[in-house]
């Protein structure tokens, strides 16, 4: 078989096919030059995206900053946050590393760390632990699935242990927990007793009834809701304190809410009007503090800054005291995010 000639001694014929020998090794990408030296170009392609978020509250005149990025092939998230006032003084620096199974929060000023761990020991059995380094205190817990993932049994204990573990059973209609707590008697001697806490929810007629029992107090709440109206009466026992909330939807953009406490005669009301997705106007009055207010949201109120226009949320609020209108105040909050 004739061997392909690789040398070219004359101008090629445009109708002919030329066989070229492959290079012995692929050419190396030239390094990218920076002010401090040479950095491989691949570093810039693989550098994780950095998110910078800044919030400002005119009421406290404090800036809150948060810088975060994903590390370890997006298996964990590194976050650094701090605050500064109008004078530029920094405070409350925090460093956090979070992942699916382990998270570490470090307070730089207090030199204290909080460690959280959670992982599956076996199918249907989970281990959880919380430990604060400075106080040498924490909590250990084991969570087991009973009859499927909707039914769980949790056994937890403080570290160092100060009593019997707390047992909690969770099911689709609520949860019940049994724990030991300390009470003081007349002789000023502490005594530990078993306490039962729980919450139950159930469908009654066209609404949902909720019963919450804690510290020998029972709160009963009923919520009726349809497409246009919500009615929520509630009562606390044994204090017999009663209240009710009423909400009325006037079309897709307007909503009126009213709350009244029969025990104290305090009441409050809020009117909401949406202008598209990114604008909301709210106005209300609170009789307990005798204050009227109005606010305007630019950006979805409950959403994140990344979904707002220009990745920025702004709120303007006007507060008008009923007893002294001349001391009215205008405040604003702003939140901006940058992706670098």
Tab-separated table of C-alpha atoms in Angstrom:
chain	number	residue	atom	x	y	z
A	1	UNK	CA	0.000	0.000	0.000
A	2	UNK	CA	1.413	3.366	-0.937
A	3	UNK	CA	2.470	5.562	1.918
A	4	UNK	CA	0.876	9.051	2.280
A	5	UNK	CA	3.344	11.790	1.611
A	6	UNK	CA	3.366	14.451	4.299
A	7	UNK	CA	5.734	16.971	2.707
A	8	UNK	CA	4.411	19.776	0.530
A	9	UNK	CA	6.921	21.128	-2.054
A	10	UNK	CA	4.580	23.032	-4.377
A	11	UNK	CA	1.371	25.064	-4.053
A	12	UNK	CA	-1.545	22.751	-3.349
A	13	UNK	CA	-4.156	21.938	-5.921
A	14	UNK	CA	-7.527	23.225	-4.699
A	15	UNK	CA	-9.189	20.017	-5.933
A	16	UNK	CA	-6.784	17.669	-4.142
A	17	UNK	CA	-6.979	16.221	-0.600
A	18	UNK	CA	-3.992	16.835	1.645
A	19	UNK	CA	-3.163	14.481	4.493
A	20	UNK	CA	-1.477	16.238	7.440
A	21	UNK	CA	0.360	14.591	10.281
A	22	UNK	CA	-1.207	15.230	13.724
A	23	UNK	CA	0.882	17.265	16.184
A	24	UNK	CA	2.885	15.259	18.669
A	25	UNK	CA	1.186	16.988	21.651
A	26	UNK	CA	-1.751	19.441	21.976
A	27	UNK	CA	-0.695	23.065	22.254
A	28	UNK	CA	-0.903	24.520	25.764
A	29	UNK	CA	-3.230	27.428	26.460
A	30	UNK	CA	-1.233	30.554	27.173
A	31	UNK	CA	-1.551	31.766	30.761
A	32	UNK	CA	-3.548	34.884	31.531
A	33	UNK	CA	-1.454	37.721	32.846
A	34	UNK	CA	-2.605	39.684	35.878
A	35	UNK	CA	-0.983	42.364	37.951
A	36	UNK	CA	0.351	39.782	40.403
A	37	UNK	CA	1.702	37.252	37.890
A	38	UNK	CA	0.312	34.477	35.704
A	39	UNK	CA	-3.010	32.746	36.387
A	40	UNK	CA	-4.212	29.815	34.248
A	41	UNK	CA	-7.169	30.675	32.036
A	42	UNK	CA	-9.011	27.597	33.286
A	43	UNK	CA	-9.264	29.192	36.751
A	44	UNK	CA	-11.454	31.977	35.391
A	45	UNK	CA	-13.698	29.481	33.608
A	46	UNK	CA	-14.169	27.360	36.756
A	47	UNK	CA	-14.316	30.157	39.339
A	48	UNK	CA	-17.574	29.914	41.326
A	49	UNK	CA	-20.025	32.763	41.008
A	50	UNK	CA	-19.900	35.212	43.899
A	51	UNK	CA	-23.117	36.759	45.178
A	52	UNK	CA	-22.963	40.059	47.031
A	53	UNK	CA	-26.081	41.338	48.821
A	54	UNK	CA	-26.382	44.678	50.612
A	55	UNK	CA	-29.331	45.800	52.730
A	56	UNK	CA	-29.965	49.203	54.292
A	57	UNK	CA	-32.548	50.202	56.898
A	58	UNK	CA	-33.016	53.943	57.400
A	59	UNK	CA	-34.583	53.378	60.831
A	60	UNK	CA	-31.371	51.926	62.276
A	61	UNK	CA	-29.010	53.527	59.689
A	62	UNK	CA	-27.146	50.237	59.423
A	63	UNK	CA	-25.860	48.461	56.311
A	64	UNK	CA	-25.936	44.676	56.268
A	65	UNK	CA	-23.628	42.925	53.784
A	66	UNK	CA	-23.498	39.274	52.758
A	67	UNK	CA	-20.970	37.647	50.400
A	68	UNK	CA	-21.491	34.026	49.382
A	69	UNK	CA	-20.376	31.441	46.831
A	70	UNK	CA	-20.615	27.708	46.277
A	71	UNK	CA	-17.471	25.651	46.859
A	72	UNK	CA	-16.349	22.018	46.581
A	73	UNK	CA	-18.133	21.484	43.257
A	74	UNK	CA	-21.322	23.098	44.638
A	75	UNK	CA	-21.470	20.615	47.518
A	76	UNK	CA	-21.175	23.411	50.107
A	77	UNK	CA	-21.839	27.132	50.399
A	78	UNK	CA	-19.456	29.643	51.972
A	79	UNK	CA	-20.941	32.854	53.357
A	80	UNK	CA	-19.406	35.896	55.054
A	81	UNK	CA	-21.593	38.631	56.539
A	82	UNK	CA	-21.038	41.822	58.506
A	83	UNK	CA	-22.655	45.151	59.360
A	84	UNK	CA	-21.478	48.737	59.283
A	85	UNK	CA	-23.010	52.006	60.428
A	86	UNK	CA	-22.870	55.481	58.894
A	87	UNK	CA	-19.416	56.076	60.388
A	88	UNK	CA	-18.009	53.040	58.610
A	89	UNK	CA	-17.544	51.024	61.818
A	90	UNK	CA	-17.784	47.271	61.185
A	91	UNK	CA	-19.607	44.943	63.553
A	92	UNK	CA	-21.003	41.431	63.911
A	93	UNK	CA	-18.786	39.607	61.378
A	94	UNK	CA	-20.025	36.057	60.753
A	95	UNK	CA	-18.546	33.213	58.715
A	96	UNK	CA	-20.627	30.189	57.700
A	97	UNK	CA	-19.997	26.996	55.755
A	98	UNK	CA	-23.135	24.977	55.027
A	99	UNK	CA	-23.714	21.689	53.252
A	100	UNK	CA	-26.306	18.944	53.174
A	101	UNK	CA	-24.897	17.036	56.142
A	102	UNK	CA	-22.762	19.558	58.052
A	103	UNK	CA	-22.865	23.295	58.742
A	104	UNK	CA	-20.507	25.549	60.681
A	105	UNK	CA	-21.323	29.089	61.853
A	106	UNK	CA	-18.474	31.080	63.356
A	107	UNK	CA	-18.842	34.395	65.226
A	108	UNK	CA	-15.551	36.225	64.728
A	109	UNK	CA	-16.086	38.811	67.490
A	110	UNK	CA	-17.290	36.297	70.093
A	111	UNK	CA	-14.833	33.634	68.891
A	112	UNK	CA	-17.633	31.124	69.110
A	113	UNK	CA	-18.777	28.411	66.725
A	114	UNK	CA	-22.052	26.565	66.258
A	115	UNK	CA	-21.848	23.163	64.563
A	116	UNK	CA	-24.858	21.325	63.090
A	117	UNK	CA	-24.678	17.791	61.706
A	118	UNK	CA	-27.350	15.578	60.192
A	119	UNK	CA	-27.016	12.306	58.292
A	120	UNK	CA	-28.748	8.973	57.758
A	121	UNK	CA	-27.455	6.114	59.898
A	122	UNK	CA	-29.649	3.565	58.148
A	123	UNK	CA	-32.738	3.609	55.929
A	124	UNK	CA	-35.428	5.358	57.937
A	125	UNK	CA	-33.062	6.363	60.765
A	126	UNK	CA	-31.483	9.830	60.987
A	127	UNK	CA	-28.953	11.275	63.428
A	128	UNK	CA	-28.849	14.994	64.285
A	129	UNK	CA	-26.452	16.927	66.509
A	130	UNK	CA	-25.984	20.558	67.541
A	131	UNK	CA	-22.961	21.803	69.492
A	132	UNK	CA	-21.950	25.280	70.670
A	133	UNK	CA	-18.212	25.426	71.241
A	134	UNK	CA	-17.985	28.295	73.735
A	135	UNK	CA	-20.655	27.075	76.147
A	136	UNK	CA	-19.857	23.390	75.520
A	137	UNK	CA	-23.579	22.707	75.194
A	138	UNK	CA	-25.661	21.093	72.511
A	139	UNK	CA	-28.260	18.498	71.637
A	140	UNK	CA	-28.315	14.982	70.202
A	141	UNK	CA	-31.332	13.469	68.462
A	142	UNK	CA	-32.352	10.306	66.631
A	143	UNK	CA	-35.314	10.349	64.227
A	144	UNK	CA	-36.901	7.103	63.064
A	145	UNK	CA	-39.608	6.474	60.470
A	146	UNK	CA	-42.463	4.402	61.861
A	147	UNK	CA	-45.184	3.504	59.365
A	148	UNK	CA	-43.634	5.350	56.427
A	149	UNK	CA	-42.054	8.822	56.192
A	150	UNK	CA	-45.289	10.555	57.316
A	151	UNK	CA	-44.971	9.035	60.810
A	152	UNK	CA	-41.803	9.784	62.775
A	153	UNK	CA	-40.493	9.218	66.282
A	154	UNK	CA	-37.780	11.511	67.620
A	155	UNK	CA	-35.742	11.036	70.791
A	156	UNK	CA	-33.544	13.995	71.778
A	157	UNK	CA	-31.419	14.958	74.752
A	158	UNK	CA	-29.441	18.011	75.815
A	159	UNK	CA	-25.656	17.748	76.141
A	160	UNK	CA	-24.627	17.617	78.945
A	161	UNK	CA	-27.793	15.798	79.982
A	162	UNK	CA	-29.905	17.559	82.622
A	163	UNK	CA	-32.870	15.197	82.653
A	164	UNK	CA	-34.679	12.518	80.746
A	165	UNK	CA	-34.704	12.683	76.922
A	166	UNK	CA	-37.578	14.367	75.089
A	167	UNK	CA	-39.786	12.063	73.034
A	168	UNK	CA	-41.812	13.364	70.083
A	169	UNK	CA	-44.211	11.561	67.756
A	170	UNK	CA	-45.092	13.271	64.449
A	171	UNK	CA	-47.989	12.233	62.236
A	172	UNK	CA	-49.979	13.841	59.387
A	173	UNK	CA	-52.448	15.565	61.755
A	174	UNK	CA	-49.843	17.042	64.142
A	175	UNK	CA	-47.359	16.016	66.805
A	176	UNK	CA	-47.187	15.165	70.524
A	177	UNK	CA	-44.098	15.498	72.713
A	178	UNK	CA	-43.285	14.362	76.241
A	179	UNK	CA	-40.463	16.078	78.098
A	180	UNK	CA	-39.217	16.764	81.584
A	181	UNK	CA	-39.237	20.359	82.812
A	182	UNK	CA	-38.263	22.126	85.997
A	183	UNK	CA	-40.821	23.961	88.162
A	184	UNK	CA	-40.389	25.907	91.386
A	185	UNK	CA	-42.528	25.109	94.403
A	186	UNK	CA	-43.459	27.333	97.355
A	187	UNK	CA	-40.386	26.241	99.292
A	188	UNK	CA	-38.243	27.561	96.403
A	189	UNK	CA	-37.063	24.067	95.639
A	190	UNK	CA	-36.879	23.038	92.011
A	191	UNK	CA	-38.806	19.965	91.016
A	192	UNK	CA	-38.743	18.156	87.700
A	193	UNK	CA	-42.059	16.952	86.265
A	194	UNK	CA	-43.184	15.430	82.995
A	195	UNK	CA	-44.892	17.851	80.616
A	196	UNK	CA	-47.013	17.057	77.556
A	197	UNK	CA	-47.122	19.453	74.589
A	198	UNK	CA	-48.773	18.947	71.247
A	199	UNK	CA	-50.570	20.321	68.236
A	200	UNK	CA	-53.438	18.746	66.297
A	201	UNK	CA	-55.063	19.789	63.015
A	202	UNK	CA	-58.213	18.486	61.430
A	203	UNK	CA	-60.789	19.273	58.776
A	204	UNK	CA	-64.150	20.361	60.201
A	205	UNK	CA	-66.903	21.252	57.728
A	206	UNK	CA	-65.315	23.689	55.243
A	207	UNK	CA	-62.410	24.807	57.463
A	208	UNK	CA	-59.385	23.636	59.426
A	209	UNK	CA	-59.419	23.441	63.232
A	210	UNK	CA	-56.118	23.658	65.122
A	211	UNK	CA	-55.577	22.823	68.790
A	212	UNK	CA	-52.252	23.712	70.404
A	213	UNK	CA	-51.450	22.668	73.973
A	214	UNK	CA	-48.325	23.998	75.716
A	215	UNK	CA	-47.451	24.869	79.323
A	216	UNK	CA	-50.950	23.953	80.530
A	217	UNK	CA	-52.562	26.400	78.087
A	218	UNK	CA	-54.830	25.401	75.209
A	219	UNK	CA	-55.211	27.545	72.083
A	220	UNK	CA	-58.091	26.700	69.749
A	221	UNK	CA	-58.234	28.166	66.241
A	222	UNK	CA	-60.637	27.641	63.354
A	223	UNK	CA	-59.913	28.838	59.818
A	224	UNK	CA	-62.600	29.014	57.160
A	225	UNK	CA	-61.405	30.051	53.703
A	226	UNK	CA	-62.890	30.232	50.230
A	227	UNK	CA	-61.966	32.125	47.080
A	228	UNK	CA	-63.062	35.520	48.434
A	229	UNK	CA	-63.196	35.376	52.238
A	230	UNK	CA	-61.237	34.073	55.226
A	231	UNK	CA	-62.652	33.972	58.765
A	232	UNK	CA	-60.447	32.938	61.737
A	233	UNK	CA	-61.914	32.889	65.280
A	234	UNK	CA	-59.666	31.764	68.155
A	235	UNK	CA	-59.829	31.289	71.915
A	236	UNK	CA	-57.205	30.630	74.604
A	237	UNK	CA	-57.962	28.528	77.688
A	238	UNK	CA	-58.072	28.890	80.646
A	239	UNK	CA	-57.732	32.691	80.130
A	240	UNK	CA	-60.805	32.744	77.843
A	241	UNK	CA	-59.129	35.383	75.635
A	242	UNK	CA	-60.967	35.534	72.328
A	243	UNK	CA	-60.108	37.161	69.014
A	244	UNK	CA	-61.064	36.877	65.381
A	245	UNK	CA	-59.575	37.804	62.013
A	246	UNK	CA	-61.465	38.599	58.840
A	247	UNK	CA	-59.972	38.838	55.340
A	248	UNK	CA	-61.806	39.826	52.171
A	249	UNK	CA	-60.446	39.528	48.640
A	250	UNK	CA	-61.734	42.178	46.203
A	251	UNK	CA	-60.538	40.854	42.879
A	252	UNK	CA	-57.000	39.627	42.167
A	253	UNK	CA	-55.289	42.886	43.225
A	254	UNK	CA	-57.109	44.142	46.354
A	255	UNK	CA	-57.393	42.610	49.827
A	256	UNK	CA	-58.679	43.912	53.187
A	257	UNK	CA	-57.755	42.337	56.546
A	258	UNK	CA	-59.231	43.072	59.975
A	259	UNK	CA	-58.255	41.695	63.413
A	260	UNK	CA	-60.071	42.273	66.716
A	261	UNK	CA	-59.238	41.122	70.270
A	262	UNK	CA	-62.391	40.824	72.394
A	263	UNK	CA	-60.380	40.652	75.616
A	264	UNK	CA	-58.512	43.974	75.177
A	265	UNK	CA	-60.688	45.712	72.532
A	266	UNK	CA	-57.556	46.303	70.431
A	267	UNK	CA	-57.997	46.080	66.679
A	268	UNK	CA	-55.965	46.521	63.513
A	269	UNK	CA	-56.669	46.645	59.803
A	270	UNK	CA	-54.552	46.395	56.643
A	271	UNK	CA	-55.421	47.149	53.010
A	272	UNK	CA	-53.260	45.706	50.207
A	273	UNK	CA	-53.220	46.614	46.513
A	274	UNK	CA	-50.962	44.876	43.994
A	275	UNK	CA	-49.776	46.659	40.861
A	276	UNK	CA	-48.502	43.834	38.730
A	277	UNK	CA	-46.002	41.427	40.252
A	278	UNK	CA	-43.316	43.854	41.388
A	279	UNK	CA	-45.300	46.672	43.040
A	280	UNK	CA	-47.464	46.553	46.169
A	281	UNK	CA	-49.155	49.274	48.211
A	282	UNK	CA	-50.197	48.638	51.835
A	283	UNK	CA	-51.902	50.866	54.398
A	284	UNK	CA	-53.133	50.118	57.897
A	285	UNK	CA	-53.878	51.173	61.455
A	286	UNK	CA	-53.067	49.593	64.863
A	287	UNK	CA	-55.163	50.754	67.824
A	288	UNK	CA	-52.808	49.259	70.437
A	289	UNK	CA	-49.954	51.602	69.488
A	290	UNK	CA	-52.331	54.233	68.003
A	291	UNK	CA	-50.375	54.348	64.773
A	292	UNK	CA	-51.369	54.654	61.115
A	293	UNK	CA	-48.982	53.683	58.378
A	294	UNK	CA	-48.613	53.244	54.617
A	295	UNK	CA	-45.909	51.461	52.634
A	296	UNK	CA	-44.921	50.920	49.004
A	297	UNK	CA	-42.954	47.861	47.888
A	298	UNK	CA	-40.867	47.845	44.703
A	299	UNK	CA	-40.054	44.203	44.127
A	300	UNK	CA	-42.034	41.226	45.380
A	301	UNK	CA	-42.475	41.599	49.146
A	302	UNK	CA	-41.964	37.938	50.023
A	303	UNK	CA	-39.607	37.205	47.126
A	304	UNK	CA	-35.847	37.395	46.855
A	305	UNK	CA	-33.802	40.220	45.412
A	306	UNK	CA	-32.699	38.090	42.440
A	307	UNK	CA	-36.289	37.999	41.116
A	308	UNK	CA	-36.870	41.776	41.506
A	309	UNK	CA	-36.266	44.318	38.726
A	310	UNK	CA	-32.525	45.088	38.503
A	311	UNK	CA	-32.168	42.587	41.406
A	312	UNK	CA	-33.180	45.308	43.857
A	313	UNK	CA	-36.025	45.561	46.392
A	314	UNK	CA	-37.099	48.861	47.965
A	315	UNK	CA	-39.713	49.638	50.612
A	316	UNK	CA	-40.925	53.117	51.582
A	317	UNK	CA	-42.980	53.459	54.775
A	318	UNK	CA	-44.772	56.430	56.300
A	319	UNK	CA	-45.737	56.215	59.993
A	320	UNK	CA	-48.238	58.682	61.481
A	321	UNK	CA	-48.833	58.575	65.282
A	322	UNK	CA	-52.425	59.392	66.138
A	323	UNK	CA	-51.497	61.455	69.206
A	324	UNK	CA	-48.796	63.552	67.501
A	325	UNK	CA	-49.125	63.868	63.744
A	326	UNK	CA	-46.184	66.304	63.593
A	327	UNK	CA	-43.803	63.492	64.626
A	328	UNK	CA	-44.607	61.459	61.517
A	329	UNK	CA	-41.616	59.715	59.973
A	330	UNK	CA	-40.689	58.421	56.526
A	331	UNK	CA	-38.454	55.361	56.410
A	332	UNK	CA	-37.130	53.159	53.658
A	333	UNK	CA	-35.370	49.853	53.241
A	334	UNK	CA	-33.349	48.722	50.256
A	335	UNK	CA	-31.827	45.398	49.244
A	336	UNK	CA	-29.520	44.979	46.240
A	337	UNK	CA	-27.816	41.878	44.870
A	338	UNK	CA	-24.832	41.590	42.543
A	339	UNK	CA	-23.663	38.420	40.790
A	340	UNK	CA	-19.947	38.556	40.070
